[in-house]
Amino acid sequence: MTRSRTKDIVLVALTVALTTAGAYLRLPIGLVPISLQTLFVLLSGAILGPWVGAAAMASYIVLGLSGLPLFTGGGGPQYILSPTFGFLLSFPLASMVVGLIIPPDGRYGTFRRLVALVSGTLVIYLVGVPWLGLNLHIVQEKNLGAGTLMMMGMVPFLPGDLLKVVFATLLIEPVRRALPG
């Protein structure tokens, strides 16, 4: 499927808007809220492909850092010092990983979609949890072990992220079919 640049720009803008909406659909639990942002991160790579999906997520971060209140806690350059910024930082890479595993020709099965979406979710954890630990150590001068960090930044989110993976798996094909060529 080949899209024009104009369509890609529109899809990037729509993805940024949906990711922002996902940030505001959240349950605040501790330092890292449960939100629907990651659902749209995963879908961006699966539907837009690795490069446009990553561009959408990079745009989301740049716009949020420029001061637009796109993130769960607002926006602005100071957000870099937030314990959760590492999760945001992972979004372009996670989207890219999903898009690289799922081919754009649409010839893949449910198993491949699941592998892609779980891989994207793992990327989010692999960047976000260490950033959380680094932030707590440097900014807040708290030294926490890896187990404590996993309990704060990963374990409580696993059930919800599993549901997001299942939901995204079900959404990919209908959304792809609904998009104009």
PDB file of N, CA and C in Angstrom, residues 4-89:
ATOM      1  N   SER A   4       0.268   8.792  -0.125  1.00  0.00           N
ATOM      2  CA  SER A   4       0.896  10.064  -0.450  1.00  0.00           C
ATOM      3  C   SER A   4       1.418  10.711   0.830  1.00  0.00           C
ATOM      4  N   ARG A   5       2.282  11.690   0.670  1.00  0.00           N
ATOM      5  CA  ARG A   5       2.807  12.419   1.830  1.00  0.00           C
ATOM      6  C   ARG A   5       1.689  13.129   2.575  1.00  0.00           C
ATOM      7  N   THR A   6       0.739  13.662   1.826  1.00  0.00           N
ATOM      8  CA  THR A   6      -0.380  14.357   2.465  1.00  0.00           C
ATOM      9  C   THR A   6      -1.150  13.398   3.361  1.00  0.00           C
ATOM     10  N   LYS A   7      -1.419  12.200   2.868  1.00  0.00           N
ATOM     11  CA  LYS A   7      -2.125  11.206   3.690  1.00  0.00           C
ATOM     12  C   LYS A   7      -1.292  10.824   4.906  1.00  0.00           C
ATOM     13  N   ASP A   8       0.014  10.682   4.730  1.00  0.00           N
ATOM     14  CA  ASP A   8       0.879  10.366   5.864  1.00  0.00           C
ATOM     15  C   ASP A   8       0.830  11.476   6.910  1.00  0.00           C
ATOM     16  N   ILE A   9       0.848  12.720   6.472  1.00  0.00           N
ATOM     17  CA  ILE A   9       0.786  13.850   7.409  1.00  0.00           C
ATOM     18  C   ILE A   9      -0.527  13.838   8.174  1.00  0.00           C
ATOM     19  N   VAL A  10      -1.610  13.580   7.475  1.00  0.00           N
ATOM     20  CA  VAL A  10      -2.920  13.505   8.123  1.00  0.00           C
ATOM     21  C   VAL A  10      -2.946  12.352   9.126  1.00  0.00           C
ATOM     22  N   LEU A  11      -2.393  11.200   8.740  1.00  0.00           N
ATOM     23  CA  LEU A  11      -2.370  10.047   9.634  1.00  0.00           C
ATOM     24  C   LEU A  11      -1.476  10.289  10.851  1.00  0.00           C
ATOM     25  N   VAL A  12      -0.367  10.991  10.655  1.00  0.00           N
ATOM     26  CA  VAL A  12       0.500  11.349  11.783  1.00  0.00           C
ATOM     27  C   VAL A  12      -0.264  12.267  12.737  1.00  0.00           C
ATOM     28  N   ALA A  13      -0.936  13.276  12.208  1.00  0.00           N
ATOM     29  CA  ALA A  13      -1.702  14.198  13.050  1.00  0.00           C
ATOM     30  C   ALA A  13      -2.809  13.460  13.807  1.00  0.00           C
ATOM     31  N   LEU A  14      -3.494  12.571  13.125  1.00  0.00           N
ATOM     32  CA  LEU A  14      -4.553  11.789  13.766  1.00  0.00           C
ATOM     33  C   LEU A  14      -3.974  10.900  14.863  1.00  0.00           C
ATOM     34  N   THR A  15      -2.837  10.289  14.592  1.00  0.00           N
ATOM     35  CA  THR A  15      -2.194   9.424  15.582  1.00  0.00           C
ATOM     36  C   THR A  15      -1.751  10.219  16.803  1.00  0.00           C
ATOM     37  N   VAL A  16      -1.209  11.414  16.592  1.00  0.00           N
ATOM     38  CA  VAL A  16      -0.827  12.278  17.711  1.00  0.00           C
ATOM     39  C   VAL A  16      -2.066  12.622  18.540  1.00  0.00           C
ATOM     40  N   ALA A  17      -3.164  12.952  17.872  1.00  0.00           N
ATOM     41  CA  ALA A  17      -4.405  13.287  18.581  1.00  0.00           C
ATOM     42  C   ALA A  17      -4.926  12.097  19.386  1.00  0.00           C
ATOM     43  N   LEU A  18      -4.903  10.910  18.782  1.00  0.00           N
ATOM     44  CA  LEU A  18      -5.385   9.719  19.488  1.00  0.00           C
ATOM     45  C   LEU A  18      -4.472   9.363  20.667  1.00  0.00           C
ATOM     46  N   THR A  19      -3.175   9.513  20.492  1.00  0.00           N
ATOM     47  CA  THR A  19      -2.244   9.230  21.581  1.00  0.00           C
ATOM     48  C   THR A  19      -2.455  10.220  22.721  1.00  0.00           C
ATOM     49  N   THR A  20      -2.725  11.479  22.377  1.00  0.00           N
ATOM     50  CA  THR A  20      -3.024  12.487  23.394  1.00  0.00           C
ATOM     51  C   THR A  20      -4.300  12.122  24.140  1.00  0.00           C
ATOM     52  N   ALA A  21      -5.333  11.733  23.404  1.00  0.00           N
ATOM     53  CA  ALA A  21      -6.578  11.305  24.056  1.00  0.00           C
ATOM     54  C   ALA A  21      -6.305  10.119  24.967  1.00  0.00           C
ATOM     55  N   GLY A  22      -5.456   9.199  24.505  1.00  0.00           N
ATOM     56  CA  GLY A  22      -5.090   8.047  25.317  1.00  0.00           C
ATOM     57  C   GLY A  22      -4.367   8.431  26.592  1.00  0.00           C
ATOM     58  N   ALA A  23      -3.613   9.519  26.557  1.00  0.00           N
ATOM     59  CA  ALA A  23      -2.906   9.994  27.747  1.00  0.00           C
ATOM     60  C   ALA A  23      -3.883  10.480  28.807  1.00  0.00           C
ATOM     61  N   TYR A  24      -4.991  11.018  28.370  1.00  0.00           N
ATOM     62  CA  TYR A  24      -5.969  11.559  29.308  1.00  0.00           C
ATOM     63  C   TYR A  24      -6.987  10.515  29.760  1.00  0.00           C
ATOM     64  N   LEU A  25      -7.009   9.363  29.135  1.00  0.00           N
ATOM     65  CA  LEU A  25      -7.829   8.245  29.593  1.00  0.00           C
ATOM     66  C   LEU A  25      -6.919   7.389  30.456  1.00  0.00           C
ATOM     67  N   ARG A  26      -6.852   7.726  31.743  1.00  0.00           N
ATOM     68  CA  ARG A  26      -5.845   7.105  32.607  1.00  0.00           C
ATOM     69  C   ARG A  26      -6.372   6.840  34.009  1.00  0.00           C
ATOM     70  N   LEU A  27      -5.684   5.932  34.664  1.00  0.00           N
ATOM     71  CA  LEU A  27      -5.903   5.640  36.077  1.00  0.00           C
ATOM     72  C   LEU A  27      -4.603   5.975  36.802  1.00  0.00           C
ATOM     73  N   PRO A  28      -4.613   6.986  37.663  1.00  0.00           N
ATOM     74  CA  PRO A  28      -3.374   7.340  38.370  1.00  0.00           C
ATOM     75  C   PRO A  28      -3.073   6.345  39.492  1.00  0.00           C
ATOM     76  N   ILE A  29      -2.025   5.558  39.305  1.00  0.00           N
ATOM     77  CA  ILE A  29      -1.582   4.642  40.364  1.00  0.00           C
ATOM     78  C   ILE A  29      -0.085   4.844  40.552  1.00  0.00           C
ATOM     79  N   GLY A  30       0.307   5.489  41.576  1.00  0.00           N
ATOM     80  CA  GLY A  30       1.722   5.704  41.849  1.00  0.00           C
ATOM     81  C   GLY A  30       2.355   6.669  40.852  1.00  0.00           C
ATOM     82  N   LEU A  31       3.642   6.458  40.605  1.00  0.00           N
ATOM     83  CA  LEU A  31       4.400   7.353  39.727  1.00  0.00           C
ATOM     84  C   LEU A  31       4.020   7.221  38.260  1.00  0.00           C
ATOM     85  N   VAL A  32       3.620   6.024  37.853  1.00  0.00           N
ATOM     86  CA  VAL A  32       3.349   5.752  36.447  1.00  0.00           C
ATOM     87  C   VAL A  32       1.858   5.423  36.291  1.00  0.00           C
ATOM     88  N   PRO A  33       1.082   6.330  35.686  1.00  0.00           N
ATOM     89  CA  PRO A  33      -0.353   6.048  35.541  1.00  0.00           C
ATOM     90  C   PRO A  33      -0.618   5.012  34.453  1.00  0.00           C
ATOM     91  N   ILE A  34      -1.732   4.328  34.579  1.00  0.00           N
ATOM     92  CA  ILE A  34      -2.180   3.431  33.515  1.00  0.00           C
ATOM     93  C   ILE A  34      -2.950   4.293  32.528  1.00  0.00           C
ATOM     94  N   SER A  35      -2.542   4.270  31.269  1.00  0.00           N
ATOM     95  CA  SER A  35      -3.223   5.071  30.249  1.00  0.00           C
ATOM     96  C   SER A  35      -3.373   4.243  28.977  1.00  0.00           C
ATOM     97  N   LEU A  36      -4.067   4.815  28.010  1.00  0.00           N
ATOM     98  CA  LEU A  36      -4.236   4.149  26.718  1.00  0.00           C
ATOM     99  C   LEU A  36      -3.203   4.613  25.684  1.00  0.00           C
ATOM    100  N   GLN A  37      -2.230   5.408  26.102  1.00  0.00           N
ATOM    101  CA  GLN A  37      -1.206   5.879  25.162  1.00  0.00           C
ATOM    102  C   GLN A  37      -0.555   4.728  24.416  1.00  0.00           C
ATOM    103  N   THR A  38      -0.168   3.704  25.155  1.00  0.00           N
ATOM    104  CA  THR A  38       0.599   2.634  24.522  1.00  0.00           C
ATOM    105  C   THR A  38      -0.228   1.853  23.502  1.00  0.00           C
ATOM    106  N   LEU A  39      -1.538   1.825  23.655  1.00  0.00           N
ATOM    107  CA  LEU A  39      -2.383   1.197  22.638  1.00  0.00           C
ATOM    108  C   LEU A  39      -2.162   1.889  21.294  1.00  0.00           C
ATOM    109  N   PHE A  40      -2.126   3.214  21.309  1.00  0.00           N
ATOM    110  CA  PHE A  40      -1.952   3.965  20.063  1.00  0.00           C
ATOM    111  C   PHE A  40      -0.515   3.922  19.564  1.00  0.00           C
ATOM    112  N   VAL A  41       0.436   3.754  20.468  1.00  0.00           N
ATOM    113  CA  VAL A  41       1.830   3.557  20.051  1.00  0.00           C
ATOM    114  C   VAL A  41       1.929   2.262  19.242  1.00  0.00           C
ATOM    115  N   LEU A  42       1.355   1.199  19.781  1.00  0.00           N
ATOM    116  CA  LEU A  42       1.408  -0.097  19.102  1.00  0.00           C
ATOM    117  C   LEU A  42       0.677  -0.041  17.763  1.00  0.00           C
ATOM    118  N   LEU A  43      -0.501   0.564  17.762  1.00  0.00           N
ATOM    119  CA  LEU A  43      -1.270   0.664  16.517  1.00  0.00           C
ATOM    120  C   LEU A  43      -0.562   1.525  15.482  1.00  0.00           C
ATOM    121  N   SER A  44       0.176   2.537  15.939  1.00  0.00           N
ATOM    122  CA  SER A  44       0.864   3.416  14.977  1.00  0.00           C
ATOM    123  C   SER A  44       1.864   2.631  14.143  1.00  0.00           C
ATOM    124  N   GLY A  45       2.633   1.762  14.776  1.00  0.00           N
ATOM    125  CA  GLY A  45       3.592   0.962  14.022  1.00  0.00           C
ATOM    126  C   GLY A  45       2.918  -0.071  13.146  1.00  0.00           C
ATOM    127  N   ALA A  46       1.857  -0.691  13.672  1.00  0.00           N
ATOM    128  CA  ALA A  46       1.170  -1.748  12.936  1.00  0.00           C
ATOM    129  C   ALA A  46       0.419  -1.212  11.723  1.00  0.00           C
ATOM    130  N   ILE A  47      -0.129  -0.032  11.831  1.00  0.00           N
ATOM    131  CA  ILE A  47      -0.973   0.505  10.764  1.00  0.00           C
ATOM    132  C   ILE A  47      -0.215   1.460   9.843  1.00  0.00           C
ATOM    133  N   LEU A  48       0.621   2.304  10.418  1.00  0.00           N
ATOM    134  CA  LEU A  48       1.330   3.299   9.608  1.00  0.00           C
ATOM    135  C   LEU A  48       2.665   2.778   9.064  1.00  0.00           C
ATOM    136  N   GLY A  49       3.169   1.697   9.639  1.00  0.00           N
ATOM    137  CA  GLY A  49       4.468   1.188   9.243  1.00  0.00           C
ATOM    138  C   GLY A  49       5.551   1.729  10.159  1.00  0.00           C
ATOM    139  N   PRO A  50       6.761   1.203  10.037  1.00  0.00           N
ATOM    140  CA  PRO A  50       7.813   1.560  10.992  1.00  0.00           C
ATOM    141  C   PRO A  50       8.234   3.028  10.952  1.00  0.00           C
ATOM    142  N   TRP A  51       8.332   3.593   9.770  1.00  0.00           N
ATOM    143  CA  TRP A  51       8.891   4.940   9.667  1.00  0.00           C
ATOM    144  C   TRP A  51       7.848   6.022   9.940  1.00  0.00           C
ATOM    145  N   VAL A  52       6.678   5.890   9.383  1.00  0.00           N
ATOM    146  CA  VAL A  52       5.626   6.886   9.624  1.00  0.00           C
ATOM    147  C   VAL A  52       5.116   6.752  11.059  1.00  0.00           C
ATOM    148  N   GLY A  53       5.016   5.513  11.545  1.00  0.00           N
ATOM    149  CA  GLY A  53       4.617   5.308  12.937  1.00  0.00           C
ATOM    150  C   GLY A  53       5.606   5.942  13.900  1.00  0.00           C
ATOM    151  N   ALA A  54       6.894   5.729  13.661  1.00  0.00           N
ATOM    152  CA  ALA A  54       7.921   6.343  14.515  1.00  0.00           C
ATOM    153  C   ALA A  54       7.880   7.863  14.399  1.00  0.00           C
ATOM    154  N   ALA A  55       7.632   8.367  13.191  1.00  0.00           N
ATOM    155  CA  ALA A  55       7.533   9.821  13.006  1.00  0.00           C
ATOM    156  C   ALA A  55       6.347  10.389  13.783  1.00  0.00           C
ATOM    157  N   ALA A  56       5.245   9.661  13.799  1.00  0.00           N
ATOM    158  CA  ALA A  56       4.071  10.109  14.555  1.00  0.00           C
ATOM    159  C   ALA A  56       4.403  10.193  16.043  1.00  0.00           C
ATOM    160  N   MET A  57       5.077   9.180  16.551  1.00  0.00           N
ATOM    161  CA  MET A  57       5.406   9.169  17.981  1.00  0.00           C
ATOM    162  C   MET A  57       6.469  10.220  18.311  1.00  0.00           C
ATOM    163  N   ALA A  58       7.432  10.432  17.412  1.00  0.00           N
ATOM    164  CA  ALA A  58       8.424  11.487  17.626  1.00  0.00           C
ATOM    165  C   ALA A  58       7.740  12.852  17.611  1.00  0.00           C
ATOM    166  N   SER A  59       6.776  13.028  16.726  1.00  0.00           N
ATOM    167  CA  SER A  59       6.021  14.289  16.672  1.00  0.00           C
ATOM    168  C   SER A  59       5.270  14.511  17.972  1.00  0.00           C
ATOM    169  N   TYR A  60       4.684  13.458  18.494  1.00  0.00           N
ATOM    170  CA  TYR A  60       3.960  13.531  19.766  1.00  0.00           C
ATOM    171  C   TYR A  60       4.890  14.030  20.878  1.00  0.00           C
ATOM    172  N   ILE A  61       6.084  13.475  20.939  1.00  0.00           N
ATOM    173  CA  ILE A  61       7.039  13.867  21.978  1.00  0.00           C
ATOM    174  C   ILE A  61       7.484  15.320  21.793  1.00  0.00           C
ATOM    175  N   VAL A  62       7.840  15.684  20.561  1.00  0.00           N
ATOM    176  CA  VAL A  62       8.308  17.050  20.295  1.00  0.00           C
ATOM    177  C   VAL A  62       7.223  18.071  20.632  1.00  0.00           C
ATOM    178  N   LEU A  63       6.002  17.805  20.218  1.00  0.00           N
ATOM    179  CA  LEU A  63       4.903  18.728  20.514  1.00  0.00           C
ATOM    180  C   LEU A  63       4.655  18.834  22.013  1.00  0.00           C
ATOM    181  N   GLY A  64       4.723  17.708  22.712  1.00  0.00           N
ATOM    182  CA  GLY A  64       4.549  17.737  24.162  1.00  0.00           C
ATOM    183  C   GLY A  64       5.664  18.481  24.860  1.00  0.00           C
ATOM    184  N   LEU A  65       6.904  18.272  24.419  1.00  0.00           N
ATOM    185  CA  LEU A  65       8.029  18.982  25.028  1.00  0.00           C
ATOM    186  C   LEU A  65       8.014  20.471  24.698  1.00  0.00           C
ATOM    187  N   SER A  66       7.356  20.828  23.605  1.00  0.00           N
ATOM    188  CA  SER A  66       7.284  22.253  23.248  1.00  0.00           C
ATOM    189  C   SER A  66       6.295  23.010  24.127  1.00  0.00           C
ATOM    190  N   GLY A  67       5.532  22.291  24.927  1.00  0.00           N
ATOM    191  CA  GLY A  67       4.636  22.948  25.872  1.00  0.00           C
ATOM    192  C   GLY A  67       3.173  22.580  25.738  1.00  0.00           C
ATOM    193  N   LEU A  68       2.820  21.881  24.670  1.00  0.00           N
ATOM    194  CA  LEU A  68       1.422  21.466  24.546  1.00  0.00           C
ATOM    195  C   LEU A  68       1.138  20.375  25.584  1.00  0.00           C
ATOM    196  N   PRO A  69       0.009  20.428  26.251  1.00  0.00           N
ATOM    197  CA  PRO A  69      -0.278  19.469  27.323  1.00  0.00           C
ATOM    198  C   PRO A  69      -0.754  18.118  26.776  1.00  0.00           C
ATOM    199  N   LEU A  70       0.141  17.409  26.121  1.00  0.00           N
ATOM    200  CA  LEU A  70      -0.217  16.156  25.472  1.00  0.00           C
ATOM    201  C   LEU A  70       0.007  14.926  26.346  1.00  0.00           C
ATOM    202  N   PHE A  71       0.862  15.042  27.334  1.00  0.00           N
ATOM    203  CA  PHE A  71       1.237  13.895  28.144  1.00  0.00           C
ATOM    204  C   PHE A  71       0.283  13.740  29.332  1.00  0.00           C
ATOM    205  N   THR A  72       0.381  12.614  30.031  1.00  0.00           N
ATOM    206  CA  THR A  72      -0.521  12.373  31.157  1.00  0.00           C
ATOM    207  C   THR A  72      -0.398  13.449  32.233  1.00  0.00           C
ATOM    208  N   GLY A  73       0.765  14.052  32.356  1.00  0.00           N
ATOM    209  CA  GLY A  73       0.977  15.092  33.365  1.00  0.00           C
ATOM    210  C   GLY A  73       1.158  16.469  32.767  1.00  0.00           C
ATOM    211  N   GLY A  74       0.725  16.695  31.543  1.00  0.00           N
ATOM    212  CA  GLY A  74       0.865  18.010  30.910  1.00  0.00           C
ATOM    213  C   GLY A  74       1.873  17.981  29.778  1.00  0.00           C
ATOM    214  N   GLY A  75       2.801  18.913  29.807  1.00  0.00           N
ATOM    215  CA  GLY A  75       3.809  19.009  28.764  1.00  0.00           C
ATOM    216  C   GLY A  75       4.836  20.056  29.130  1.00  0.00           C
ATOM    217  N   GLY A  76       5.758  20.323  28.231  1.00  0.00           N
ATOM    218  CA  GLY A  76       6.815  21.304  28.448  1.00  0.00           C
ATOM    219  C   GLY A  76       8.162  20.633  28.561  1.00  0.00           C
ATOM    220  N   PRO A  77       9.242  21.410  28.378  1.00  0.00           N
ATOM    221  CA  PRO A  77      10.585  20.835  28.388  1.00  0.00           C
ATOM    222  C   PRO A  77      10.973  20.222  29.737  1.00  0.00           C
ATOM    223  N   GLN A  78      10.370  20.689  30.818  1.00  0.00           N
ATOM    224  CA  GLN A  78      10.670  20.133  32.139  1.00  0.00           C
ATOM    225  C   GLN A  78      10.234  18.681  32.270  1.00  0.00           C
ATOM    226  N   TYR A  79       9.411  18.223  31.340  1.00  0.00           N
ATOM    227  CA  TYR A  79       8.920  16.848  31.380  1.00  0.00           C
ATOM    228  C   TYR A  79      10.061  15.844  31.228  1.00  0.00           C
ATOM    229  N   ILE A  80      11.179  16.287  30.677  1.00  0.00           N
ATOM    230  CA  ILE A  80      12.350  15.409  30.547  1.00  0.00           C
ATOM    231  C   ILE A  80      12.797  14.922  31.930  1.00  0.00           C
ATOM    232  N   LEU A  81      12.566  15.735  32.951  1.00  0.00           N
ATOM    233  CA  LEU A  81      12.959  15.371  34.308  1.00  0.00           C
ATOM    234  C   LEU A  81      11.919  14.507  35.020  1.00  0.00           C
ATOM    235  N   SER A  82      10.831  14.205  34.346  1.00  0.00           N
ATOM    236  CA  SER A  82       9.776  13.374  34.926  1.00  0.00           C
ATOM    237  C   SER A  82      10.236  11.918  35.004  1.00  0.00           C
ATOM    238  N   PRO A  83       9.856  11.214  36.062  1.00  0.00           N
ATOM    239  CA  PRO A  83      10.206   9.799  36.152  1.00  0.00           C
ATOM    240  C   PRO A  83       9.633   8.967  35.001  1.00  0.00           C
ATOM    241  N   THR A  84       8.557   9.433  34.388  1.00  0.00           N
ATOM    242  CA  THR A  84       7.910   8.646  33.333  1.00  0.00           C
ATOM    243  C   THR A  84       8.366   9.027  31.922  1.00  0.00           C
ATOM    244  N   PHE A  85       9.274   9.960  31.790  1.00  0.00           N
ATOM    245  CA  PHE A  85       9.681  10.410  30.463  1.00  0.00           C
ATOM    246  C   PHE A  85      10.310   9.282  29.633  1.00  0.00           C
ATOM    247  N   GLY A  86      10.962   8.355  30.261  1.00  0.00           N
ATOM    248  CA  GLY A  86      11.572   7.239  29.526  1.00  0.00           C
ATOM    249  C   GLY A  86      10.539   6.410  28.778  1.00  0.00           C
ATOM    250  N   PHE A  87       9.351   6.292  29.353  1.00  0.00           N
ATOM    251  CA  PHE A  87       8.294   5.567  28.659  1.00  0.00           C
ATOM    252  C   PHE A  87       7.918   6.320  27.385  1.00  0.00           C
ATOM    253  N   LEU A  88       7.784   7.634  27.498  1.00  0.00           N
ATOM    254  CA  LEU A  88       7.484   8.451  26.311  1.00  0.00           C
ATOM    255  C   LEU A  88       8.609   8.347  25.288  1.00  0.00           C
ATOM    256  N   LEU A  89       9.828   8.402  25.758  1.00  0.00           N
ATOM    257  CA  LEU A  89      10.996   8.343  24.882  1.00  0.00           C
ATOM    258  C   LEU A  89      11.031   7.043  24.080  1.00  0.00           C
TER     259      LEU A  89
END
